[in-house]
Short mmCIF file of C-alpha atoms in Angstrom, two decimals:
data_model
loop_
_atom_site.label_atom_id
_atom_site.label_comp_id
_atom_site.label_asym_id
_atom_site.label_seq_id
_atom_site.Cartn_x
_atom_site.Cartn_y
_atom_site.Cartn_z
CA UNK A 130 0.00 0.00 0.00
CA UNK A 131 1.34 3.42 -0.99
CA UNK A 132 1.66 5.98 1.80
CA UNK A 133 0.15 9.37 0.98
CA UNK A 134 1.39 12.74 2.18
CA UNK A 135 -1.30 15.31 2.96
CA UNK A 136 -0.01 18.87 2.93
CA UNK A 137 -1.47 21.55 5.18
CA UNK A 138 -0.92 25.31 5.48
CA UNK A 139 -1.55 27.13 8.75
CA UNK A 140 -2.44 30.83 8.69
CA UNK A 141 -2.03 32.26 12.17
CA UNK A 142 0.19 30.67 14.79
CA UNK A 143 -0.85 32.11 18.13
CA UNK A 144 -1.67 30.01 21.17
CA UNK A 145 -4.24 27.93 19.30
CA UNK A 146 -1.96 27.34 16.32
CA UNK A 147 0.96 26.30 18.50
CA UNK A 148 -1.24 23.99 20.57
CA UNK A 149 -2.62 22.42 17.37
CA UNK A 150 0.90 21.92 16.00
CA UNK A 151 1.98 20.27 19.26
CA UNK A 152 -1.05 17.97 19.18
CA UNK A 153 -0.35 17.12 15.55
CA UNK A 154 3.21 16.04 16.39
CA UNK A 155 1.91 13.87 19.23
CA UNK A 156 -0.74 12.17 17.07
CA UNK A 157 1.22 11.65 13.84
CA UNK A 158 1.79 7.94 14.50
CA UNK A 159 -1.88 7.33 15.28
CA UNK A 160 -2.92 9.23 12.16
CA UNK A 161 -0.54 7.11 10.08
CA UNK A 162 -1.81 3.88 11.62
CA UNK A 163 -5.43 4.79 10.91
CA UNK A 164 -5.19 6.42 7.48
CA UNK A 165 -1.80 5.25 6.13
CA UNK A 166 -0.78 8.81 5.47
CA UNK A 167 1.49 11.52 6.78
CA UNK A 168 0.25 15.02 7.55
CA UNK A 169 2.96 17.50 6.56
CA UNK A 170 2.80 21.19 7.42
CA UNK A 171 4.25 23.04 4.41
CA UNK A 172 3.52 26.66 5.37
CA UNK A 173 2.97 28.71 8.53
CA UNK A 174 2.22 32.42 8.47
CA UNK A 175 2.19 34.83 11.39
CA UNK A 176 1.66 38.56 11.62
CA UNK A 177 4.65 39.33 13.85
CA UNK A 178 6.85 36.23 14.23
CA UNK A 179 7.71 35.50 10.62
CA UNK A 180 6.62 32.89 8.09
CA UNK A 181 7.88 29.44 7.17
CA UNK A 182 7.50 27.59 3.86
CA UNK A 183 8.89 24.17 2.98
CA UNK A 184 7.16 22.18 0.24
CA UNK A 185 8.51 18.93 1.71
CA UNK A 186 7.77 19.43 5.41
CA UNK A 187 8.35 22.00 8.13
CA UNK A 188 9.97 20.58 11.25
CA UNK A 189 7.22 21.51 13.71
CA UNK A 190 9.18 20.62 16.83
CA UNK A 191 12.06 22.83 15.72
CA UNK A 192 9.67 25.67 14.81
CA UNK A 193 7.94 25.47 18.20
CA UNK A 194 11.31 25.45 19.96
CA UNK A 195 12.43 28.53 18.04
CA UNK A 196 9.28 30.38 19.09
CA UNK A 197 9.88 29.36 22.68
CA UNK A 198 13.51 30.52 22.67
CA UNK A 199 13.43 33.50 20.31
CA UNK A 200 9.74 34.52 20.35
CA UNK A 201 9.88 34.39 16.55
CA UNK A 202 10.90 31.95 13.84
CA UNK A 203 14.64 31.61 13.17
CA UNK A 204 15.44 33.90 10.25
CA UNK A 205 18.67 32.04 9.52
CA UNK A 206 16.87 28.83 8.54
CA UNK A 207 16.10 28.05 4.91
CA UNK A 208 12.38 27.63 5.66
CA UNK A 209 12.08 31.27 6.71
CA UNK A 210 10.34 33.29 3.98
CA UNK A 211 9.08 36.81 3.40
CA UNK A 212 5.56 35.93 2.28
CA UNK A 213 2.04 37.08 3.13
CA UNK A 214 -0.80 34.93 4.36
CA UNK A 215 -2.75 35.67 1.17
CA UNK A 216 0.19 34.61 -0.98
CA UNK A 217 0.26 31.32 0.90
CA UNK A 218 -3.49 30.84 0.46
CA UNK A 219 -3.31 31.61 -3.26
CA UNK A 220 -0.01 30.04 -4.33
CA UNK A 221 1.47 27.41 -2.02
CA UNK A 222 0.81 23.75 -2.81
CA UNK A 223 -1.33 22.39 0.04
CA UNK A 224 -4.35 20.12 0.45
CA UNK A 225 -5.96 21.74 3.51
CA UNK A 226 -5.85 25.37 4.63
CA UNK A 227 -6.18 26.11 8.35
CA UNK A 228 -7.46 29.62 9.06
CA UNK A 229 -6.33 30.43 12.62
CA UNK A 230 -5.69 34.17 12.33
CA UNK A 231 -7.03 36.61 14.95
CA UNK A 232 -10.67 37.61 14.66
CA UNK A 233 -11.53 40.90 12.96
CA UNK A 234 -14.99 41.16 14.45
CA UNK A 235 -16.40 43.94 12.25
CA UNK A 236 -15.53 42.40 8.87
CA UNK A 237 -14.30 38.83 9.13
CA UNK A 238 -11.39 39.81 6.88
CA UNK A 239 -8.83 38.81 5.74
CA UNK A 240 -9.92 35.37 6.97
CA UNK A 241 -12.85 35.28 4.53
CA UNK A 242 -10.56 35.93 1.57
CA UNK A 243 -8.06 33.33 2.80
CA UNK A 244 -10.76 30.66 2.87
CA UNK A 245 -12.28 31.82 -0.41
CA UNK A 246 -8.87 31.51 -2.08
CA UNK A 247 -8.46 27.95 -0.81
CA UNK A 248 -11.94 26.82 -1.82
CA UNK A 249 -11.62 28.40 -5.25
CA UNK A 250 -8.42 26.37 -5.73
CA UNK A 251 -10.40 23.24 -4.78
CA UNK A 252 -8.56 22.94 -1.48
CA UNK A 253 -10.27 21.95 1.77
CA UNK A 254 -10.50 24.56 4.53
CA UNK A 255 -10.77 24.49 8.31
CA UNK A 256 -11.48 27.67 10.28
CA UNK A 257 -11.07 28.36 13.98
CA UNK A 258 -11.84 32.01 13.20
CA UNK A 259 -15.52 32.81 13.79
CA UNK A 260 -15.41 35.86 11.51
CA UNK A 261 -15.99 34.00 8.22
CA UNK A 262 -18.89 32.04 9.75
CA UNK A 263 -20.46 35.17 11.24
CA UNK A 264 -20.02 37.29 8.12
CA UNK A 265 -19.96 35.08 5.03
CA UNK A 266 -20.99 31.52 5.92
CA UNK A 267 -23.54 30.97 3.15
CA UNK A 268 -21.27 32.12 0.32
CA UNK A 269 -18.32 30.07 1.65
CA UNK A 270 -20.49 26.99 2.16
CA UNK A 271 -21.83 27.28 -1.38
CA UNK A 272 -18.33 27.84 -2.80
CA UNK A 273 -17.10 24.69 -1.06
CA UNK A 274 -20.02 22.70 -2.45
CA UNK A 275 -19.50 24.11 -5.95
CA UNK A 276 -15.85 23.05 -5.90
CA UNK A 277 -16.60 19.72 -4.19
CA UNK A 278 -14.31 20.38 -1.23
CA UNK A 279 -14.85 20.35 2.54
CA UNK A 280 -15.22 23.36 4.82
CA UNK A 281 -15.28 22.79 8.60
CA UNK A 282 -15.40 25.27 11.49
CA UNK A 283 -16.08 23.40 14.75
CA UNK A 284 -13.74 25.55 16.85
CA UNK A 285 -15.43 28.86 16.06
CA UNK A 286 -17.96 28.93 18.92
CA UNK A 287 -17.07 26.60 21.80
CA UNK A 288 -13.48 25.47 21.24
CA UNK A 289 -13.42 21.72 20.66
CA UNK A 290 -16.94 21.07 21.92
CA UNK A 291 -18.90 19.24 19.19
CA UNK A 292 -21.76 21.64 18.50
CA UNK A 293 -21.94 21.75 14.70
CA UNK A 294 -20.77 18.13 14.45
CA UNK A 295 -23.42 17.07 16.94
CA UNK A 296 -26.22 18.52 14.86
CA UNK A 297 -24.70 17.45 11.55
CA UNK A 298 -23.87 13.88 12.53
CA UNK A 299 -26.39 12.87 15.21
CA UNK A 300 -29.49 15.04 14.82
CA UNK A 301 -30.22 14.14 11.22
CA UNK A 302 -33.61 15.31 9.87
CA UNK A 303 -34.09 17.50 12.95
CA UNK A 304 -34.99 21.12 12.28
CA UNK A 305 -33.39 23.56 14.70
CA UNK A 306 -36.01 26.02 15.93
CA UNK A 307 -34.14 27.82 18.73
CA UNK A 308 -30.58 28.34 19.96
CA UNK A 309 -29.71 29.78 23.35
CA UNK A 310 -26.50 29.97 25.31
CA UNK A 311 -23.84 31.59 27.43
CA UNK A 312 -20.99 31.95 24.97
CA UNK A 313 -18.59 34.49 26.47
CA UNK A 314 -16.50 33.59 29.52
CA UNK A 315 -15.23 37.14 30.13
CA UNK A 316 -18.71 38.44 30.91
CA UNK A 317 -19.31 35.47 33.20
CA UNK A 318 -16.17 36.35 35.13
CA UNK A 319 -16.95 40.07 35.31
CA UNK A 320 -20.53 39.60 36.53
CA UNK A 321 -19.43 37.11 39.19
CA UNK A 322 -16.71 39.44 40.48
CA UNK A 323 -18.98 42.50 40.53
CA UNK A 324 -21.44 40.42 42.56
CA UNK A 325 -18.69 40.16 45.21
CA UNK A 326 -18.70 43.94 45.58
CA UNK A 327 -15.65 44.71 43.43
CA UNK A 328 -15.61 47.76 41.17
CA UNK A 329 -15.75 47.36 37.39
CA UNK A 330 -12.19 48.70 36.92
CA UNK A 331 -10.87 46.44 39.67
CA UNK A 332 -12.47 43.40 38.04
CA UNK A 333 -11.12 44.26 34.58
CA UNK A 334 -7.58 44.77 35.89
CA UNK A 335 -7.71 41.53 37.84
CA UNK A 336 -9.06 39.68 34.81
CA UNK A 337 -6.22 40.97 32.63
CA UNK A 338 -3.66 39.76 35.16
CA UNK A 339 -5.27 36.32 35.30
CA UNK A 340 -5.62 36.07 31.52
CA UNK A 341 -9.44 36.02 31.50
CA UNK A 342 -9.80 39.50 30.01
CA UNK A 343 -8.31 40.89 26.79
CA UNK A 344 -6.21 44.06 26.82
CA UNK A 345 -9.19 45.76 25.15
CA UNK A 346 -12.19 44.13 26.86
CA UNK A 347 -14.84 46.12 24.97
CA UNK A 348 -15.54 43.40 22.39
CA UNK A 349 -16.52 41.05 25.22
CA UNK A 350 -18.12 43.53 27.61
CA UNK A 351 -20.23 45.22 24.94
CA UNK A 352 -21.47 41.89 23.62
CA UNK A 353 -19.75 41.85 20.24
CA UNK A 354 -18.00 38.52 20.78
CA UNK A 355 -21.26 36.90 21.88
CA UNK A 356 -23.03 38.50 18.90
CA UNK A 357 -20.48 37.04 16.48
CA UNK A 358 -20.85 33.59 18.05
CA UNK A 359 -24.64 33.86 18.01
CA UNK A 360 -24.58 34.87 14.34
CA UNK A 361 -22.27 31.95 13.55
CA UNK A 362 -24.52 29.46 15.34
CA UNK A 363 -27.65 30.74 13.64
CA UNK A 364 -26.05 30.91 10.19
CA UNK A 365 -25.00 27.26 10.38
CA UNK A 366 -27.84 25.72 12.37
CA UNK A 367 -30.82 27.78 11.20
CA UNK A 368 -29.76 29.19 7.83
CA UNK A 369 -30.14 32.73 9.16
CA UNK A 370 -27.67 34.39 6.74
CA UNK A 371 -27.05 37.24 9.18
CA UNK A 372 -24.02 39.19 10.42
CA UNK A 373 -23.18 40.42 13.95
CA UNK A 374 -24.75 43.75 12.97
CA UNK A 375 -28.11 41.98 12.63
CA UNK A 376 -27.98 40.75 16.24
CA UNK A 377 -29.97 42.93 18.65
CA UNK A 378 -27.04 43.50 21.00
CA UNK A 379 -26.66 44.84 24.51
CA UNK A 380 -23.61 44.06 26.64
CA UNK A 381 -23.03 44.11 30.39
CA UNK A 382 -21.26 47.49 30.51
CA UNK A 383 -24.14 49.12 32.40
CA UNK A 384 -24.84 46.29 34.87
CA UNK A 385 -24.28 47.44 38.45
CA UNK A 386 -23.72 45.73 41.77
CA UNK A 387 -27.14 46.98 42.87
CA UNK A 388 -28.86 45.36 39.87
CA UNK A 389 -27.12 42.07 40.59
CA UNK A 390 -28.23 42.18 44.23
CA UNK A 391 -31.81 43.07 43.27
CA UNK A 392 -31.83 40.06 40.93
CA UNK A 393 -30.51 37.89 43.77
CA UNK A 394 -33.39 39.08 45.96
CA UNK A 395 -35.75 37.74 43.29
CA UNK A 396 -33.92 34.40 43.29
CA UNK A 397 -32.15 35.14 40.02
CA UNK A 398 -28.69 35.73 38.60
CA UNK A 399 -27.75 37.93 35.64
CA UNK A 400 -26.08 36.30 32.64
CA UNK A 401 -25.26 37.53 29.13
CA UNK A 402 -27.45 35.34 26.93
CA UNK A 403 -27.20 34.78 23.20
CA UNK A 404 -30.49 33.76 21.60
CA UNK A 405 -31.92 32.93 18.20
CA UNK A 406 -35.39 31.81 17.27
CA UNK A 407 -38.17 32.12 14.72
CA UNK A 408 -40.52 35.09 14.61
CA UNK A 409 -43.01 35.59 11.76
CA UNK A 410 -41.13 33.06 9.66
CA UNK A 411 -37.78 34.82 10.09
CA UNK A 412 -34.78 34.09 12.31
CA UNK A 413 -34.33 36.78 14.97
CA UNK A 414 -31.17 37.11 17.05
CA UNK A 415 -30.27 38.92 20.23
CA UNK A 416 -27.59 39.19 22.89
CA UNK A 417 -28.43 40.84 26.19
CA UNK A 418 -28.11 40.50 29.96
CA UNK A 419 -31.01 38.49 31.34
CA UNK A 420 -32.12 37.34 34.74
CA UNK A 421 -32.25 33.56 35.01
CA UNK A 422 -33.52 31.48 37.91
CA UNK A 423 -30.65 30.63 40.28
CA UNK A 424 -31.67 26.96 40.16
CA UNK A 425 -31.62 26.77 36.35
CA UNK A 426 -28.93 25.16 34.21
CA UNK A 427 -27.93 28.56 32.82
CA UNK A 428 -27.30 29.90 36.33
CA UNK A 429 -24.86 27.07 37.01
CA UNK A 430 -22.57 28.21 34.18
CA UNK A 431 -19.72 30.04 35.89
CA UNK A 432 -16.16 31.15 35.19
CA UNK A 433 -14.89 30.09 31.77
CA UNK A 434 -17.57 27.40 31.35
CA UNK A 435 -20.01 27.91 28.47
CA UNK A 436 -23.23 26.33 27.26
CA UNK A 437 -25.42 26.17 24.20
CA UNK A 438 -28.94 24.73 24.15
CA UNK A 439 -30.33 23.65 20.79
CA UNK A 440 -34.07 23.13 20.41
CA UNK A 441 -35.30 20.95 17.56
CA UNK A 442 -38.64 19.74 16.26
CA UNK A 443 -37.90 16.04 16.73
CA UNK A 444 -35.43 15.80 19.62
CA UNK A 445 -36.62 18.66 21.81
CA UNK A 446 -33.83 20.58 23.55
CA UNK A 447 -30.27 19.31 23.79
CA UNK A 448 -27.73 21.23 25.89
CA UNK A 449 -23.96 21.03 25.55
CA UNK A 450 -21.73 22.32 28.36
CA UNK A 451 -18.02 22.97 27.99
CA UNK A 452 -16.37 22.97 31.41
CA UNK A 453 -13.52 25.45 31.93
CA UNK A 454 -11.66 24.90 28.64
CA UNK A 455 -7.95 25.46 28.19
CA UNK A 456 -6.07 26.03 24.94
CA UNK A 457 -5.81 22.24 24.48
CA UNK A 458 -9.56 22.09 23.88
CA UNK A 459 -9.27 24.71 21.14
CA UNK A 460 -6.44 22.71 19.58
CA UNK A 461 -8.56 19.58 19.69
CA UNK A 462 -11.40 21.34 17.87
CA UNK A 463 -9.04 22.15 15.00
CA UNK A 464 -7.60 18.63 15.14
CA UNK A 465 -11.08 17.06 15.05
CA UNK A 466 -11.86 18.97 11.86
CA UNK A 467 -8.60 17.70 10.37
CA UNK A 468 -9.67 14.14 11.18
CA UNK A 469 -13.06 14.75 9.56
CA UNK A 470 -11.31 15.86 6.37
CA UNK A 471 -8.93 12.88 6.47
CA UNK A 472 -11.90 10.57 6.93
CA UNK A 473 -13.25 11.73 3.59
CA UNK A 474 -12.52 9.05 0.99
CA UNK A 475 -11.71 11.45 -1.85
CA UNK A 476 -8.67 12.76 0.00
CA UNK A 477 -7.23 9.59 1.50
CA UNK A 478 -7.88 7.02 -1.21
#
C-alpha cells in the first residue's frame, strides 16, 4: 500500500496554532496507523513572528522550539520566507488550509478571503476564526459545495466542543427552531466578580492579570464577541444568513452591583445570553443581559464554562456544556476537523 502525504498550510500561529501543532506532532503515529498517510505542514504564516514555507515538510518541533527561545521563527533557517498569508493561500501547494488568524470582528477579513482563495483552488478549509462564519458563511459553504471540497469550522464557537458536528452527525432530519447559550466567559467572570462587591475597573484589571480579560475588553463587555458567536450558530444551524450587525445586542457594561443584588433578591442571577429563534417566519437574534432562575442550568454556568442549548422539532432541547476549557480544547477542535477531512474518501484514497 502506498503511503500518501497530505499537505497543510496554517495561517495564524498564536496560542491555538501552537497547541494544534503540538497535538499534531503527538498524534502523527496514530494518524498514520489509521489512514496510512502523513500530515505534513508546508507553510505557517504569522503577523509578527515571521513565516515558514517548505514544500517537503516544516519541522514543527524545531519551529515550536524557536518560538519558545526566540519569540519568533529563526530567520537564519532556509524555511524562513518573506511571504504574506494571502500569498500562501493563493499560491502554495497544500491540500488543507487552516485559518487560525485573529478575529476581525467587524468584517471577518482577511480570513474570509483566505478561505475563499483555498476553496476556489479546490482545497479543503478548516477555520477556527468565527469571523468568516459570522459574516460570510452561506457564500463560503456554497463555494465549497460548488468546488466539491470540505469546509469545517467546529472551533469557532465553543473550542473543541462538538456543537456543529453534533447537529450534523447525530441530529439528522431534525430542524433547529431555537438556539440559546452563554458563549462568552469574560462576561461570566466580570458579573461574578462584581457580585462580590468589586468595582468594574478592579475586576477588569484583575481579569487581565489572570488572563481572562483581553487588553481591550470592549468586544466582550459590549457583547460583540457573543453576537459574532450567536450569528455563527444561527447561520450554520438555522440558515439565518445574518451578520453580527443583525444581532440585537446589549452588553453588560451598564450592569451594576445593585442590579445584581436586586436580581438575587428575586432568586435570580444575571447572565449575558445569546439567543436565536423564529418570529413571523424569520430568524431573529439577540444578545443581552437576562435574569435567570438561580436553580436553572444557565445559572450554574460560571467562570470560563459555556453552554449552548439547541431546540429541535424532533429531539426537543439538547444542551452542551463545555467545562472550563484550556487552549488544548481549542487545539482539539481544530484537530477534530482535520480528522473529519482525512476521513473523507476522496482525500485519503
